[in-house]
CSV table of C-alpha atoms in Angstrom, one decimal:
chain,number,residue,atom,x,y,z
A,1,MET,CA,-8.9,-28.2,-6.3
A,2,MET,CA,-7.5,-24.6,-6.7
A,3,ARG,CA,-4.5,-23.0,-8.0
A,4,ALA,CA,-2.3,-21.3,-5.5
A,5,LEU,CA,1.2,-19.8,-5.2
A,6,ILE,CA,2.8,-21.7,-2.5
A,7,VAL,CA,5.9,-20.6,-0.7
A,8,GLU,CA,8.0,-23.5,1.0
A,9,LYS,CA,11.0,-23.7,3.2
A,10,ASP,CA,13.4,-26.7,3.0
A,11,ASP,CA,15.4,-28.2,5.8
A,12,GLU,CA,18.3,-25.9,5.2
A,13,GLY,CA,16.1,-22.8,5.5
A,14,LYS,CA,15.7,-21.9,1.9
A,15,THR,CA,12.5,-20.7,0.5
A,16,SER,CA,11.0,-21.3,-2.9
A,17,ALA,CA,7.7,-20.3,-4.5
A,18,SER,CA,5.8,-22.0,-7.2
A,19,VAL,CA,2.1,-22.2,-8.5
A,20,GLN,CA,0.6,-25.6,-7.3
A,21,GLN,CA,-2.7,-27.2,-7.4
A,22,ILE,CA,-4.1,-27.7,-3.9
A,23,ASP,CA,-7.2,-29.0,-2.1
A,24,GLU,CA,-9.7,-26.5,-0.9
A,25,SER,CA,-9.8,-28.2,2.3
A,26,ALA,CA,-6.4,-26.9,2.9
A,27,LEU,CA,-7.6,-23.3,3.4
A,28,PRO,CA,-7.6,-22.0,6.9
A,29,GLU,CA,-10.7,-22.1,9.0
A,30,ALA,CA,-12.9,-18.8,9.0
A,31,GLU,CA,-16.2,-17.6,8.3
A,32,VAL,CA,-16.0,-16.4,4.7
A,33,THR,CA,-14.8,-18.1,1.7
A,34,VAL,CA,-14.0,-15.8,-1.4
A,35,ALA,CA,-13.5,-16.6,-4.9
A,36,VAL,CA,-10.6,-14.4,-5.4
A,37,GLU,CA,-10.4,-12.4,-8.6
A,38,TYR,CA,-7.5,-10.1,-8.3
A,39,SER,CA,-4.6,-9.5,-6.0
A,40,THR,CA,-1.7,-7.3,-6.1
A,41,LEU,CA,2.0,-6.8,-5.2
A,42,ASN,CA,3.2,-4.7,-2.0
A,43,TYR,CA,6.8,-4.7,-0.4
A,44,LYS,CA,5.5,-7.1,2.3
A,45,ASP,CA,4.6,-9.4,-0.5
A,46,GLY,CA,8.0,-9.3,-1.8
A,47,LEU,CA,9.4,-10.2,1.7
A,48,CYS,CA,6.8,-13.1,2.1
A,49,LEU,CA,7.8,-14.5,-1.4
A,50,GLY,CA,11.3,-14.8,-0.5
A,51,PRO,CA,12.7,-15.4,2.9
A,52,GLY,CA,9.8,-14.0,4.8
A,53,GLY,CA,11.4,-11.0,6.6
A,54,GLY,CA,10.1,-12.5,9.8
A,55,LEU,CA,6.5,-12.0,8.7
A,56,VAL,CA,5.5,-15.5,7.7
A,57,ARG,CA,5.0,-17.8,10.8
A,58,LYS,CA,4.3,-21.1,9.1
A,59,TYR,CA,5.3,-22.8,5.9
A,60,PRO,CA,3.8,-23.9,3.5
A,61,HIS,CA,2.3,-20.4,3.0
A,62,VAL,CA,0.2,-18.5,0.6
A,63,PRO,CA,1.3,-14.8,0.3
A,64,GLY,CA,-0.9,-11.9,-0.9
A,65,ILE,CA,-1.9,-9.2,1.7
A,66,ASP,CA,-4.6,-7.9,-0.5
A,67,PHE,CA,-7.5,-9.4,-2.5
A,68,ALA,CA,-10.6,-8.5,-4.1
A,69,GLY,CA,-13.5,-11.0,-5.3
A,70,THR,CA,-16.8,-12.5,-4.8
A,71,VAL,CA,-18.3,-14.1,-1.7
A,72,GLU,CA,-18.8,-17.9,-2.4
A,73,ALA,CA,-20.0,-18.9,1.2
A,74,SER,CA,-20.3,-17.4,4.5
A,75,ASP,CA,-21.3,-18.2,7.9
A,76,ASP,CA,-21.7,-14.5,9.0
A,77,ALA,CA,-25.0,-12.6,8.3
A,78,ARG,CA,-23.2,-9.5,7.0
A,79,TYR,CA,-22.0,-11.3,3.9
A,80,LYS,CA,-23.8,-13.6,1.3
A,81,PRO,CA,-22.7,-15.4,-1.8
A,82,GLY,CA,-22.4,-13.0,-4.7
A,83,ASP,CA,-21.2,-10.1,-2.4
A,84,LYS,CA,-18.2,-8.2,-3.9
A,85,VAL,CA,-15.5,-7.5,-1.4
A,86,VAL,CA,-12.1,-6.4,-0.8
A,87,LEU,CA,-9.5,-7.1,1.8
A,88,THR,CA,-6.5,-5.3,3.1
A,89,GLY,CA,-4.2,-5.8,6.2
A,90,TRP,CA,-4.9,-8.1,9.2
A,91,ARG,CA,-1.7,-9.8,8.6
A,92,VAL,CA,-3.4,-11.7,5.9
A,93,GLY,CA,-0.7,-13.0,3.4
A,94,GLU,CA,1.6,-13.0,6.5
A,95,ALA,CA,0.5,-15.0,9.4
A,96,HIS,CA,-2.7,-16.1,7.5
A,97,TRP,CA,-2.9,-17.4,4.0
A,98,GLY,CA,-3.6,-14.7,1.6
A,99,GLY,CA,-4.8,-13.6,-1.9
A,100,TYR,CA,-2.3,-15.4,-4.3
A,101,ALA,CA,-4.8,-18.3,-4.7
A,102,GLU,CA,-8.0,-18.9,-6.6
A,103,LYS,CA,-9.9,-18.9,-3.1
A,104,ALA,CA,-9.3,-17.4,0.3
A,105,ARG,CA,-11.1,-18.2,3.5
A,106,VAL,CA,-10.9,-15.3,6.2
A,107,LYS,CA,-12.8,-13.8,9.0
A,108,ALA,CA,-15.9,-11.7,8.2
A,109,ASP,CA,-14.3,-8.8,10.2
A,110,TRP,CA,-11.5,-8.4,7.8
A,111,LEU,CA,-13.6,-7.8,4.8
A,112,VAL,CA,-15.0,-4.5,3.3
A,113,PRO,CA,-17.9,-4.4,1.0
A,114,LEU,CA,-16.6,-3.1,-2.4
A,115,PRO,CA,-17.7,0.6,-2.8
A,116,GLU,CA,-20.0,1.7,-5.7
A,117,GLY,CA,-18.0,2.8,-8.7
A,118,LEU,CA,-15.0,0.4,-8.1
A,119,GLY,CA,-14.7,-3.0,-9.7
A,120,THR,CA,-12.5,-5.8,-8.2
A,121,ARG,CA,-9.6,-5.0,-10.5
A,122,GLU,CA,-9.7,-1.3,-9.8
A,123,ALA,CA,-9.7,-2.2,-6.2
A,124,MET,CA,-6.5,-4.2,-6.4
A,125,ALA,CA,-4.9,-1.3,-8.5
A,126,VAL,CA,-5.7,0.7,-5.3
A,127,GLY,CA,-4.9,-2.2,-2.9
A,128,THR,CA,-2.8,-1.6,0.4
A,129,ALA,CA,-0.7,1.0,-1.2
A,130,GLY,CA,-3.6,3.1,-2.3
A,131,PHE,CA,-5.6,2.7,0.9
A,132,THR,CA,-2.6,3.7,2.8
A,133,ALA,CA,-2.1,6.7,0.7
A,134,MET,CA,-5.8,7.6,1.2
A,135,LEU,CA,-5.4,7.2,5.0
A,136,ALA,CA,-2.4,9.5,4.8
A,137,VAL,CA,-4.4,12.2,2.8
A,138,MET,CA,-7.2,12.1,5.1
A,139,ALA,CA,-4.9,12.5,8.4
A,140,LEU,CA,-3.2,15.4,6.6
A,141,GLU,CA,-6.9,17.1,6.1
A,142,ARG,CA,-7.8,16.5,9.7
A,143,HIS,CA,-4.7,18.4,10.7
A,144,GLY,CA,-5.7,21.4,8.5
A,145,LEU,CA,-4.2,20.9,4.9
A,146,LYS,CA,-6.0,22.5,2.3
A,147,PRO,CA,-5.5,23.2,-1.4
A,148,GLY,CA,-3.7,26.6,-2.0
A,149,GLN,CA,-1.5,26.4,1.2
A,150,GLY,CA,1.7,25.6,-0.9
A,151,PRO,CA,3.4,22.3,-2.3
A,152,VAL,CA,2.7,19.0,-0.8
A,153,LEU,CA,5.8,16.8,-0.8
A,154,VAL,CA,5.4,13.1,-1.6
A,155,THR,CA,8.5,10.9,-0.9
A,156,GLY,CA,9.1,7.7,-2.9
A,157,ALA,CA,6.7,9.2,-5.4
A,158,SER,CA,7.1,6.5,-8.2
A,159,GLY,CA,6.3,3.6,-5.7
A,160,GLY,CA,2.8,2.2,-5.0
A,161,VAL,CA,1.9,4.4,-2.1
A,162,GLY,CA,3.6,7.4,-3.7
A,163,SER,CA,2.0,7.2,-7.1
A,164,VAL,CA,-1.5,7.1,-5.5
A,165,ALA,CA,-0.8,9.8,-3.2
A,166,VAL,CA,0.4,12.2,-6.0
A,167,ALA,CA,-2.7,11.3,-8.1
A,168,LEU,CA,-4.9,12.0,-5.2
A,169,LEU,CA,-3.5,15.1,-3.9
A,170,ALA,CA,-3.4,16.5,-7.4
A,171,ALA,CA,-7.0,15.6,-8.0
A,172,LEU,CA,-7.9,17.3,-4.6
A,173,GLY,CA,-6.4,20.7,-6.0
A,174,HIS,CA,-2.9,20.5,-4.2
A,175,GLU,CA,0.4,21.5,-5.9
A,176,VAL,CA,2.4,18.2,-5.6
A,177,ALA,CA,6.1,17.8,-5.5
A,178,GLY,CA,7.3,14.3,-6.0
A,179,VAL,CA,10.6,12.9,-4.9
A,180,THR,CA,12.2,10.2,-6.9
A,181,GLY,CA,15.6,8.6,-7.4
A,182,ARG,CA,14.7,7.9,-10.9
A,183,PRO,CA,14.9,10.8,-13.1
A,184,GLU,CA,13.4,8.6,-16.0
A,185,GLN,CA,10.2,8.6,-13.8
A,186,ALA,CA,9.8,12.3,-14.2
A,187,ASP,CA,7.2,12.1,-17.0
A,188,TYR,CA,5.3,9.2,-15.3
A,189,LEU,CA,4.9,11.5,-12.2
A,190,LYS,CA,3.9,14.6,-14.0
A,191,ASP,CA,1.2,12.5,-15.8
A,192,LEU,CA,-0.2,11.7,-12.5
A,193,GLY,CA,-0.4,15.3,-11.4
A,194,ALA,CA,3.0,16.3,-9.8
A,195,THR,CA,4.0,19.9,-10.7
A,196,GLN,CA,7.6,19.5,-9.4
A,197,ILE,CA,10.0,16.8,-9.4
A,198,VAL,CA,12.6,16.8,-6.6
A,199,PRO,CA,15.8,14.5,-7.0
A,200,ARG,CA,16.3,12.2,-4.2
A,201,GLU,CA,19.8,13.4,-3.6
A,202,ASP,CA,18.4,16.8,-2.6
A,203,LEU,CA,16.9,15.4,0.4
A,204,ALA,CA,19.0,12.1,1.0
A,205,GLU,CA,21.4,13.5,3.8
A,206,THR,CA,20.6,15.2,7.1
A,207,VAL,CA,22.2,18.6,7.6
A,208,LYS,CA,23.4,20.3,11.0
A,209,ARG,CA,20.7,22.9,10.9
A,210,PRO,CA,17.5,21.5,12.5
A,211,LEU,CA,15.5,24.2,10.5
A,212,GLU,CA,15.8,25.0,6.8
A,213,SER,CA,13.4,27.3,4.7
A,214,GLU,CA,9.7,26.7,5.3
A,215,THR,CA,8.8,24.8,2.0
A,216,TRP,CA,6.2,22.2,2.3
A,217,ALA,CA,2.5,22.6,3.3
A,218,GLY,CA,2.2,18.8,3.9
A,219,CYS,CA,4.0,15.6,3.1
A,220,VAL,CA,3.3,11.9,2.4
A,221,ASP,CA,6.5,10.2,3.5
A,222,ALA,CA,7.1,6.6,2.3
A,223,VAL,CA,10.9,6.8,3.0
A,224,GLY,CA,11.6,7.3,6.6
A,225,GLY,CA,15.3,7.5,7.8
A,226,ALA,CA,17.5,10.6,6.9
A,227,MET,CA,15.0,11.9,4.4
A,228,LEU,CA,12.1,12.2,6.7
A,229,ALA,CA,14.6,14.0,9.3
A,230,ARG,CA,15.4,16.3,6.6
A,231,VAL,CA,11.9,17.0,5.6
A,232,LEU,CA,10.8,17.8,8.9
A,233,GLY,CA,13.0,20.8,9.1
A,234,GLN,CA,11.6,22.0,5.9
A,235,MET,CA,7.9,22.0,6.8
A,236,LYS,CA,5.7,25.3,7.0
A,237,TYR,CA,4.8,26.3,10.4
A,238,GLY,CA,1.8,24.1,11.8
A,239,ALA,CA,2.4,21.6,9.0
A,240,SER,CA,2.1,17.8,9.0
A,241,VAL,CA,3.9,14.8,7.7
A,242,ALA,CA,2.0,11.5,7.4
A,243,ALA,CA,4.8,8.8,7.7
A,244,VAL,CA,3.7,5.6,5.8
A,245,GLY,CA,6.9,3.6,5.2
A,246,LEU,CA,10.4,3.1,5.9
A,247,ALA,CA,12.2,2.3,2.5
A,248,GLY,CA,15.1,4.5,3.6
A,249,GLY,CA,15.4,3.1,7.1
A,250,ALA,CA,13.7,2.8,10.4
A,251,ALA,CA,16.0,5.1,12.3
A,252,LEU,CA,15.2,8.8,12.6
A,253,PRO,CA,18.3,11.0,13.0
A,254,ALA,CA,16.1,14.1,13.7
A,255,THR,CA,15.9,16.7,16.5
A,256,VAL,CA,12.7,17.8,18.3
A,257,VAL,CA,13.3,21.5,17.0
A,258,PRO,CA,10.8,21.3,14.1
A,259,PHE,CA,8.1,20.3,16.6
A,260,LEU,CA,9.0,22.8,19.3
A,261,LEU,CA,9.6,25.9,17.1
A,262,ARG,CA,7.3,25.3,14.1
A,263,GLY,CA,4.7,23.2,15.6
A,264,VAL,CA,5.3,20.6,13.0
A,265,ASN,CA,3.2,17.2,13.3
A,266,LEU,CA,4.4,13.7,12.7
A,267,LEU,CA,1.5,11.5,12.0
A,268,GLY,CA,1.9,7.8,12.0
A,269,ILE,CA,-0.2,5.8,9.5
A,270,ASP,CA,-1.0,2.2,10.0
A,271,SER,CA,-3.2,0.3,7.3
A,272,VAL,CA,-3.1,-3.1,8.9
A,273,LEU,CA,-5.3,-2.7,12.0
A,274,GLN,CA,-7.6,0.2,10.8
A,275,PRO,CA,-11.1,-0.2,12.4
A,276,TYR,CA,-14.0,-1.1,10.0
A,277,GLY,CA,-15.4,2.5,10.2
A,278,ALA,CA,-12.2,4.0,9.0
A,279,ARG,CA,-11.8,1.4,6.4
A,280,LEU,CA,-15.3,2.3,5.0
A,281,GLU,CA,-14.7,6.0,5.0
A,282,ALA,CA,-11.3,5.6,3.2
A,283,TRP,CA,-12.6,3.2,0.5
A,284,LYS,CA,-15.7,5.5,-0.3
A,285,ARG,CA,-13.2,8.5,-0.5
A,286,ILE,CA,-11.1,6.5,-2.8
A,287,ALA,CA,-14.1,5.6,-5.1
A,288,LYS,CA,-15.1,9.4,-5.2
A,289,ASP,CA,-11.6,11.2,-5.4
A,290,LEU,CA,-9.2,9.0,-7.1
A,291,PRO,CA,-9.0,9.7,-10.8
A,292,MET,CA,-9.7,6.4,-12.4
A,293,GLU,CA,-7.8,7.2,-15.5
A,294,LYS,CA,-4.8,8.0,-13.5
A,295,LEU,CA,-5.1,4.7,-11.7
A,296,SER,CA,-5.2,2.9,-15.0
A,297,ALA,CA,-1.8,4.6,-15.9
A,298,MET,CA,-0.2,3.0,-12.8
A,299,VAL,CA,-1.0,-0.6,-13.5
A,300,ARG,CA,1.2,-3.2,-14.6
A,301,PRO,CA,-0.9,-6.7,-15.3
A,302,ALA,CA,0.5,-9.8,-13.8
A,303,VAL,CA,-0.4,-13.5,-13.3
A,304,LEU,CA,0.5,-15.9,-10.4
A,305,GLU,CA,3.5,-17.3,-12.3
A,306,ASP,CA,5.1,-13.7,-12.5
A,307,LEU,CA,5.1,-13.3,-8.8
A,308,PRO,CA,8.4,-14.8,-7.7
A,309,GLN,CA,10.5,-12.6,-9.9
A,310,LEU,CA,8.3,-9.4,-9.2
A,311,GLY,CA,8.7,-10.2,-5.6
A,312,ALA,CA,12.5,-9.9,-5.9
A,313,ASP,CA,12.0,-6.7,-8.1
A,314,ILE,CA,10.1,-4.8,-5.9
A,315,LEU,CA,12.5,-5.4,-2.9
A,316,GLU,CA,15.1,-4.0,-5.3
A,317,GLY,CA,13.1,-0.8,-6.0
A,318,LYS,CA,12.5,-1.9,-9.5
A,319,VAL,CA,8.6,-1.8,-9.7
A,320,ARG,CA,6.8,1.1,-10.7
A,321,GLY,CA,3.3,2.1,-9.6
A,322,ARG,CA,0.9,-0.9,-9.1
A,323,VAL,CA,1.1,-4.4,-9.9
A,324,VAL,CA,-2.4,-6.1,-10.3
A,325,VAL,CA,-2.5,-10.0,-10.5
A,326,ASP,CA,-5.1,-11.9,-12.2
A,327,VAL,CA,-5.1,-14.9,-9.9
A,328,ASN,CA,-7.2,-16.8,-12.6
A,329,GLY,CA,-5.1,-16.0,-15.5
């Protein structure tokens, strides 16, 4: 038997989540069984813990789009019992049972060996949010971003992706401006390395002018919507925006002028289906470049029983930084 957070849907279509004891045989078929040590909480997890947001295909369901732990059994030669592994993406926790359980069974192709220097708890302090932030920073670097070119903007800066992006960029020598709608988070963001705090209302509305003063050397955008449209018109010549989220909406009320007259690049960042080589590179960069003391400052500990409420909180924008879930706690 094993403990798992099970989401169920009744005949009226209402969902409920509770920690239950289930038989290990209920796990889906796949090559590798992992004894999960830690998971985490992301916006998608909040959706899957509630009505599903169209992500969950079948109930009962075990959410948790990330996990880290130790291989218990493997039918794939790449992994053997005792190996430490991390998983993010591949629709685990959505279409496939995820990490909110003491054990998980997944395809070997979905796993990445835990890089040296990272423990399982630290890996989940990073999680999909930090992995996505690293992918965004790497994409900006490939398109020419270097320290000293000017401030790099991070929208949604106090969220999971934003917090890691601020810490990463600052550690790499960039001047970082963090956008937040919560003034009380200013000290938190400055502790992560932000040198400038930009109130959300300064960027929340589009303007009629397609171009404004050249301000930002780069941007990690977790908001989308009107804010992304506004930011595009403020980018320096040839600068890039890495788009990682849509907390402010999926529509983009922008013009093509920033692309045509300033050569601005809009880079889409997907963390779910990244190929193995890119995943390995990103995790190695995380272990090397992300200051662990900054990572610790972001973390809020939790156990499985806390997740139904935390899932609701993250959908309302009430969760700061990273929630690390001790599934055995």
